Short mmCIF file of C-alpha atoms and ligand atoms in Angstrom, two decimals:
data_model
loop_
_atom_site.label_atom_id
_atom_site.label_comp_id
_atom_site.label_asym_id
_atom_site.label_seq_id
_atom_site.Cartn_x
_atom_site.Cartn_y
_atom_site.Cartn_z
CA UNK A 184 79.11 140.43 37.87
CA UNK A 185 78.11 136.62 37.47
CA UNK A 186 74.58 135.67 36.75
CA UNK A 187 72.95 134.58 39.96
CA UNK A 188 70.76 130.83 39.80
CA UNK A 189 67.16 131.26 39.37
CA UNK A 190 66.44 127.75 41.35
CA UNK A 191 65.83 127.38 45.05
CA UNK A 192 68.23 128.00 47.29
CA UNK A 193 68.03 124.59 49.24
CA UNK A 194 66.94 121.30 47.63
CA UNK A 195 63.97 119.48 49.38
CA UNK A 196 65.89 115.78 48.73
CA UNK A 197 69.10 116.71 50.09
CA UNK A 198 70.76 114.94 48.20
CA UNK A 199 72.02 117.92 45.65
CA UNK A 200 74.28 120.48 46.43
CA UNK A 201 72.09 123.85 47.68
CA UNK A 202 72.77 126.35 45.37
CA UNK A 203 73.93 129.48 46.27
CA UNK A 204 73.00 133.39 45.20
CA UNK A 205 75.36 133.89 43.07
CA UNK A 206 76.56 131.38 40.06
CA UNK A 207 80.28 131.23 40.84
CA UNK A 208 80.60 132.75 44.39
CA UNK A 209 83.92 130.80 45.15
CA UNK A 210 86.08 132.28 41.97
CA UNK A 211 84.11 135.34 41.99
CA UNK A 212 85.96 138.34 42.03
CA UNK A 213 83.54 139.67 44.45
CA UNK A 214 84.35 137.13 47.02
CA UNK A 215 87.70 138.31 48.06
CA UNK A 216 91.33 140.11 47.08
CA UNK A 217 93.68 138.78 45.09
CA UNK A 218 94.97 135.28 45.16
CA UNK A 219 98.11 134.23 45.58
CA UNK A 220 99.25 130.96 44.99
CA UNK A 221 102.30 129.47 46.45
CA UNK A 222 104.39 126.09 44.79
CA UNK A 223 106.91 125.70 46.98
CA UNK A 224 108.82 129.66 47.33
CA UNK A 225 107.29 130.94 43.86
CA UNK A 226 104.17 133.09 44.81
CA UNK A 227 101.59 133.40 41.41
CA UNK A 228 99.19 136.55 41.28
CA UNK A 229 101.61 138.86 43.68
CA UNK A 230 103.44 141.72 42.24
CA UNK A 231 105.71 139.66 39.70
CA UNK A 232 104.87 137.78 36.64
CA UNK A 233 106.19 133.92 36.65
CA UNK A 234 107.99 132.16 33.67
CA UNK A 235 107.56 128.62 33.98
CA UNK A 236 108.97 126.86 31.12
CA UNK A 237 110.24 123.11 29.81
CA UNK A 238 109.67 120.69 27.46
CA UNK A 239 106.54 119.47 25.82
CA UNK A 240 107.33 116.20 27.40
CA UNK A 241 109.73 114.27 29.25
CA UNK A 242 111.79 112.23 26.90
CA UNK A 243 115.14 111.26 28.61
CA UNK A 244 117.14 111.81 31.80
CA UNK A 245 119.59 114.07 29.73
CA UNK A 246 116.91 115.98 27.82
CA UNK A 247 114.92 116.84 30.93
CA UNK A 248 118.12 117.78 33.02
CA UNK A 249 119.72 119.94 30.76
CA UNK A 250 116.57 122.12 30.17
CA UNK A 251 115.87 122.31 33.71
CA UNK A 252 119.28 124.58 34.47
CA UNK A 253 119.28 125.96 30.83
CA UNK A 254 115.71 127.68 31.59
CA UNK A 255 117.02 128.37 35.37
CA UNK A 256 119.69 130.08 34.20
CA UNK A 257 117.92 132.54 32.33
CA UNK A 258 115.46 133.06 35.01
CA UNK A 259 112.34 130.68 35.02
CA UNK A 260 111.24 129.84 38.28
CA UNK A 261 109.03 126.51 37.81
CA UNK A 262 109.84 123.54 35.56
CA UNK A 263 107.23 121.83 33.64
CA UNK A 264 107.43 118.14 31.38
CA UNK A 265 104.59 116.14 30.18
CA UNK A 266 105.11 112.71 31.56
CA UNK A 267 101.58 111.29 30.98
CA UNK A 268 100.43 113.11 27.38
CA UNK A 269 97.24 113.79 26.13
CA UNK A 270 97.76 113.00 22.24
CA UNK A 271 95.33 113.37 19.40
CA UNK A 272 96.36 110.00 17.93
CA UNK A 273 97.05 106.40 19.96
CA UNK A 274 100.19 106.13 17.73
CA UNK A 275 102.01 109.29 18.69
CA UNK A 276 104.15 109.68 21.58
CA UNK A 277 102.20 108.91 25.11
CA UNK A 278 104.90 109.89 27.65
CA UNK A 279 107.06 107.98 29.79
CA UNK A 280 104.74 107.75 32.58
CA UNK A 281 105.98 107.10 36.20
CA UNK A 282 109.60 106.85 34.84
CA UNK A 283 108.77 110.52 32.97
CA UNK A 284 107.80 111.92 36.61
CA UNK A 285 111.24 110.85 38.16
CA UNK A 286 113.61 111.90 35.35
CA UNK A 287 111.14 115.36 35.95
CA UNK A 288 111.50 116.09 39.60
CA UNK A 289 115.22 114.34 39.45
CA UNK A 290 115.64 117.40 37.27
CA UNK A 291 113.84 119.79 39.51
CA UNK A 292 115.73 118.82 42.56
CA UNK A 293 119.06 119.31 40.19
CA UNK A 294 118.37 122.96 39.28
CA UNK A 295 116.39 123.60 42.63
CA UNK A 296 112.91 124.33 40.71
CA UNK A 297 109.15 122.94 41.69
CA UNK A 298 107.67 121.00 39.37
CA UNK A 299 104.55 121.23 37.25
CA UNK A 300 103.41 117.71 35.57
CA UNK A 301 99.52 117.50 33.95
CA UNK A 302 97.20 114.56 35.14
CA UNK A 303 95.27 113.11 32.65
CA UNK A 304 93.42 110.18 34.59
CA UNK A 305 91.83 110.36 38.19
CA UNK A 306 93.80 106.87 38.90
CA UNK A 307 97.17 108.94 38.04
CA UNK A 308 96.64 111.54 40.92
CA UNK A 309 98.21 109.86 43.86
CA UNK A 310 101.50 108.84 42.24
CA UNK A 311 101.94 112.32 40.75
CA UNK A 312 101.45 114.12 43.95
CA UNK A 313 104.24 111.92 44.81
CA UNK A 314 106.55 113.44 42.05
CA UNK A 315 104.71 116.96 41.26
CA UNK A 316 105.05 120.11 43.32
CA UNK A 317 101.36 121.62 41.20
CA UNK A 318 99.01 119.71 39.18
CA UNK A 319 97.94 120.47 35.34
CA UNK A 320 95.08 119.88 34.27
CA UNK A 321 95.04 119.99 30.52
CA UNK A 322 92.42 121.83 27.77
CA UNK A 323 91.14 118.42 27.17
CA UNK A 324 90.04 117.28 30.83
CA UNK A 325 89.21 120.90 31.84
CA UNK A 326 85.33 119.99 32.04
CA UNK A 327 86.66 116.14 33.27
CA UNK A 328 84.65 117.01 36.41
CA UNK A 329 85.81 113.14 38.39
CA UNK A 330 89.13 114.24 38.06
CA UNK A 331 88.43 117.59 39.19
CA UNK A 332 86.66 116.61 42.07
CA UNK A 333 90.05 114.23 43.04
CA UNK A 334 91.69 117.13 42.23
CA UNK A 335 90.48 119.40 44.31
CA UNK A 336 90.46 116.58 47.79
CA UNK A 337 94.87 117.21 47.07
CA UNK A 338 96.74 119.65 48.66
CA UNK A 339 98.50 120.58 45.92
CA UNK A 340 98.25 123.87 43.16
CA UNK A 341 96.51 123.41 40.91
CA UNK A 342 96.49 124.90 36.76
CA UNK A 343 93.25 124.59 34.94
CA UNK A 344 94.15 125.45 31.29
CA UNK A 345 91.16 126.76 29.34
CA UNK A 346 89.10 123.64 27.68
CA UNK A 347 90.04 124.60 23.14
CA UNK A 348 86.38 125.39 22.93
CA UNK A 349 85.20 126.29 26.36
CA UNK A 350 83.45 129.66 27.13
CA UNK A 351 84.97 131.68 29.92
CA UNK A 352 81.97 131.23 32.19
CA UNK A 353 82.71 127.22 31.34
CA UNK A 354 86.33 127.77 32.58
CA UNK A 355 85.32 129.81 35.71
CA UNK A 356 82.78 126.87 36.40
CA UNK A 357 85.33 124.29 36.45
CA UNK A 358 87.57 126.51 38.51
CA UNK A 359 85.07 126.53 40.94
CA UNK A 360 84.26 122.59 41.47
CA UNK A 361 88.12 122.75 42.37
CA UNK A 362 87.07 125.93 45.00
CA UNK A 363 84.11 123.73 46.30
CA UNK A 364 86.09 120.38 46.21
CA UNK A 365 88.48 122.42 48.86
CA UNK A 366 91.55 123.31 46.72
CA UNK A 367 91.88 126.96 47.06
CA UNK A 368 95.17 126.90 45.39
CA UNK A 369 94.06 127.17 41.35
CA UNK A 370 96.12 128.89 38.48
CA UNK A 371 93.72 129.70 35.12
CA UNK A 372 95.78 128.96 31.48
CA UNK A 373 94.70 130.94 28.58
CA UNK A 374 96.36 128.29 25.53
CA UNK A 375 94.43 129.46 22.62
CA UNK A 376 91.09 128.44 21.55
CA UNK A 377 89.09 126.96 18.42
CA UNK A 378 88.63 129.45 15.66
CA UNK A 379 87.97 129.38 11.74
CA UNK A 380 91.62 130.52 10.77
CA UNK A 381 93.78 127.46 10.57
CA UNK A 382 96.66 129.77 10.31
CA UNK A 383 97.71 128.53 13.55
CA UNK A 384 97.48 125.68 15.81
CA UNK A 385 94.63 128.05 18.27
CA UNK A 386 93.52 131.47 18.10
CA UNK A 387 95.28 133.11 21.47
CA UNK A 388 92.45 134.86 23.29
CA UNK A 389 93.97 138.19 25.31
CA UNK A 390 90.82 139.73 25.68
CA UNK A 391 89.03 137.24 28.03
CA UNK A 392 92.53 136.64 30.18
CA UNK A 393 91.60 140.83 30.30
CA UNK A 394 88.36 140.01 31.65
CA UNK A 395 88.62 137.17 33.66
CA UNK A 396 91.39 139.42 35.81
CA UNK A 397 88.00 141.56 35.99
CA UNK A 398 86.00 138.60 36.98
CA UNK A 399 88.14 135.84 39.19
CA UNK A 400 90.41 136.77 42.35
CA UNK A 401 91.85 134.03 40.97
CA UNK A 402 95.53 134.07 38.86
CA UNK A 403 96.10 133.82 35.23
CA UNK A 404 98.50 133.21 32.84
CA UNK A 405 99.20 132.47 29.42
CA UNK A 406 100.79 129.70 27.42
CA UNK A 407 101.92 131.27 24.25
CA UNK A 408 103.46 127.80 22.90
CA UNK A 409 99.96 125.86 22.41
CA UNK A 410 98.31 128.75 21.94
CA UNK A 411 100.09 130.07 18.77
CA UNK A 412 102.13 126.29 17.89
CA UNK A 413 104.97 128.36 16.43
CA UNK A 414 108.57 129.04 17.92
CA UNK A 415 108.68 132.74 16.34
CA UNK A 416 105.82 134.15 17.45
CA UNK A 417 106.16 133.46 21.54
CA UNK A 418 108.05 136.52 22.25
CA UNK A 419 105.54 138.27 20.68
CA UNK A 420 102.78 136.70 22.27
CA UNK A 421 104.69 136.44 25.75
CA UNK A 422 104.87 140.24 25.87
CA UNK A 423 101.35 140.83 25.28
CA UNK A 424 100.00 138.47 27.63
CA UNK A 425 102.06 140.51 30.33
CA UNK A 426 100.76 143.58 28.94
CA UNK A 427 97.44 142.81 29.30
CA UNK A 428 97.55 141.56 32.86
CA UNK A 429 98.89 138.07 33.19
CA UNK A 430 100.45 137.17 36.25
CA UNK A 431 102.85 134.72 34.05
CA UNK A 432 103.43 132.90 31.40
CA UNK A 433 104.33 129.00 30.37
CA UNK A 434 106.71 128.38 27.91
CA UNK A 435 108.12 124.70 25.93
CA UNK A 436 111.95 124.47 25.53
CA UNK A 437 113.90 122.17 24.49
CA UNK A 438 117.36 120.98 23.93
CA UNK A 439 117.01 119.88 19.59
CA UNK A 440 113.05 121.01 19.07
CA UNK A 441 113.28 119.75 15.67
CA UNK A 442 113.79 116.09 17.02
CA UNK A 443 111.25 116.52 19.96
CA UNK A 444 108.71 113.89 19.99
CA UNK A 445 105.82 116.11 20.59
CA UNK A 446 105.33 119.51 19.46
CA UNK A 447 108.61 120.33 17.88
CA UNK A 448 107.53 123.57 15.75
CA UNK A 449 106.63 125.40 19.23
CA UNK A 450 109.11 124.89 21.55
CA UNK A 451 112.09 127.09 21.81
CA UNK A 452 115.67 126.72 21.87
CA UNK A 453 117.79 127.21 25.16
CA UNK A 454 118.84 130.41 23.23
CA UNK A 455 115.81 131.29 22.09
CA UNK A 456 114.57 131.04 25.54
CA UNK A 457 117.20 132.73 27.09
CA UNK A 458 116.54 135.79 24.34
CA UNK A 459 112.74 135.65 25.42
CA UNK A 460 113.57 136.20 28.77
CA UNK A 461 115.38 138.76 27.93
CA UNK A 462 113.13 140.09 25.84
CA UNK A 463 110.74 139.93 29.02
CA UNK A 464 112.51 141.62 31.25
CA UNK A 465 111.73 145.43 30.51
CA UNK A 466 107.98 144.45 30.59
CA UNK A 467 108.17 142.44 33.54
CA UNK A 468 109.64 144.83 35.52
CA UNK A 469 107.26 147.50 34.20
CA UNK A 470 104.07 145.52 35.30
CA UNK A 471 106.15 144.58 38.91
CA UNK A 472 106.26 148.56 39.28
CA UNK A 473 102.69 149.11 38.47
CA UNK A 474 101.18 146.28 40.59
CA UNK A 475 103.22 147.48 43.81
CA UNK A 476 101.60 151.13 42.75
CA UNK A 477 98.16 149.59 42.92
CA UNK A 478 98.40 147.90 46.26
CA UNK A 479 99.77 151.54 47.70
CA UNK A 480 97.21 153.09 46.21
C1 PEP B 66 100.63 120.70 27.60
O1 PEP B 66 100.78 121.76 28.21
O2 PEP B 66 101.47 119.81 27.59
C2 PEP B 66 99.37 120.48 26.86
C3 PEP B 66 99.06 119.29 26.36
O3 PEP B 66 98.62 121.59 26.76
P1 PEP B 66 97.05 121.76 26.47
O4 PEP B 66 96.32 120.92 27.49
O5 PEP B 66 96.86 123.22 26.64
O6 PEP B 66 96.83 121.28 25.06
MN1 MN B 67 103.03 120.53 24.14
#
């Protein structure tokens, strides 16, 4: 399905890696069944879709606590919180940093969730493998190949959101340094990509999380809050990423969004969350049902 390399197949110097057949043989769908990947006792890619959901970022011990059981309580299974954030201006909010990934697995280990915290810098990595039960690595750093090559030397999972203006074969290339570092574990985000309509924050592209279930063994999901950048439309959004295949989505909540200090228009309330999940529950089930049918079949 992938293009194969038209170069040799060994290099004379040595000092390259060979190249193999095929372009992407490690993500390939070709290469093997279905991945799934385990944080702690959630299993991505199986028969159920996953709801992972928090707050943009970490802001205070009380913030990050009470969203962690709010979004437990209606049925998310990981917790995520930007502690170190990637922001288009040096004057906006940066994150709390190392305090940011304490308050965020103190608040894990409170509602009994695994945490999911994005890296942004390759000297970051071994302090937030201390703290972080899977690693993000954000639309910005997606083609950041040093930090995916320290990345991928971790034992930890691993999500690889989908670079604003990176092609699908880009995003199935940078999955695959992680393969070839030795991290086996890798999530793909779909979060909305670069369009010409400014009519919201990214253009949410369903059709390639569609065909990159076709082309990667790999998981995928969907984050419906960067992608769209606007509270009212995530059910919406939420329930067609499940309906076209997603093995999950990720979801910002939090406790007053209109005094968040990063990006209050998306993120939900805890009722608006809890009335998403609900919302998700008919189609999750539904997709549950058909996946079991396929692996009987
Ligand atoms: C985030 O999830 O906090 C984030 C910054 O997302 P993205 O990298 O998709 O912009
Ligand atoms: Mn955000």
């Amino acid at each position: 399905m992938l293009d194969g390399w038209t170069g040799k197949i060994s290099n004379e110097n040595n000092s390259q890696p060979a190249k193999p057949k095929a372009a992407l043989p490690l993500v390939s769908r070709d290469a093997r069944t279905n991945t799934i990947v385990r944080v702690k006792s959630v299993a991505i890619g199986g028969s159920e879709a996953v709801v992972m959901a928090g707050p943009c970022s970490v802001e205070s011990r009380e913030q990050v606590v009470s969203t962690a059981l709010a979004i437990k309580k209606s049925g998310a299974v990981i917790l995520r919180g930007g502690a170190y954030k990637p922001r288009t201006s040096p004057y906006d909010f940066q994150g709390l940093g190392l305090d940011g990934l304490r308050l965020l697995r103190e608040a894990g280990d409170i509602a009994d969730l695994p945490v999911i915290t994005e890296v942004m810098s390759e000297e970051d990595v071994p302090a937030i493998c201390d703290y972080a039960d899977m690693l993000q690595i954000g639309a910005r750093n997606m083609q950041n190949f040093a930090l995916l090559r320290k990345i991928a030397r971790t034992n930890k999972p691993v999500l690889l959101k989908r670079g604003a203006s990176a092609t699908v074969k880009e995003w199935l290339a940078a999955a695959e340094y992680l393969l070839h570092g030795g991290n086996e574990q890798v999530v793909l985000c779909e979060r909305g990509i670069k369009s010409f309509d400014s009519a919201l924050r990214n253009t949410l592209d369903l059709a390639s999380v569609a065909l990159v279930k076709e082309m990667t063994h790999l998981p995928v999901i969907v984050d419906p809050s960067h992608a769209t950048g606007k509270r009212s439309l995530i059910s919406a959004t939420a329930k067609a990423a499940i309906a076209v295949g997603a093995d999950g989505v990720i979801v910002e909540v939090h406790p007053q969004p209109e005094i968040a200090l990063s990006d209050s228009a998306q993120q939900l309330t805890f009722e608006g969350f809890s009335e998403l999940m609900e919302n998700l529950q008919a189609p999750l089930r539904r997709i549950a049902f058909s996946r079991e049918l396929a692996v009987l079949a």
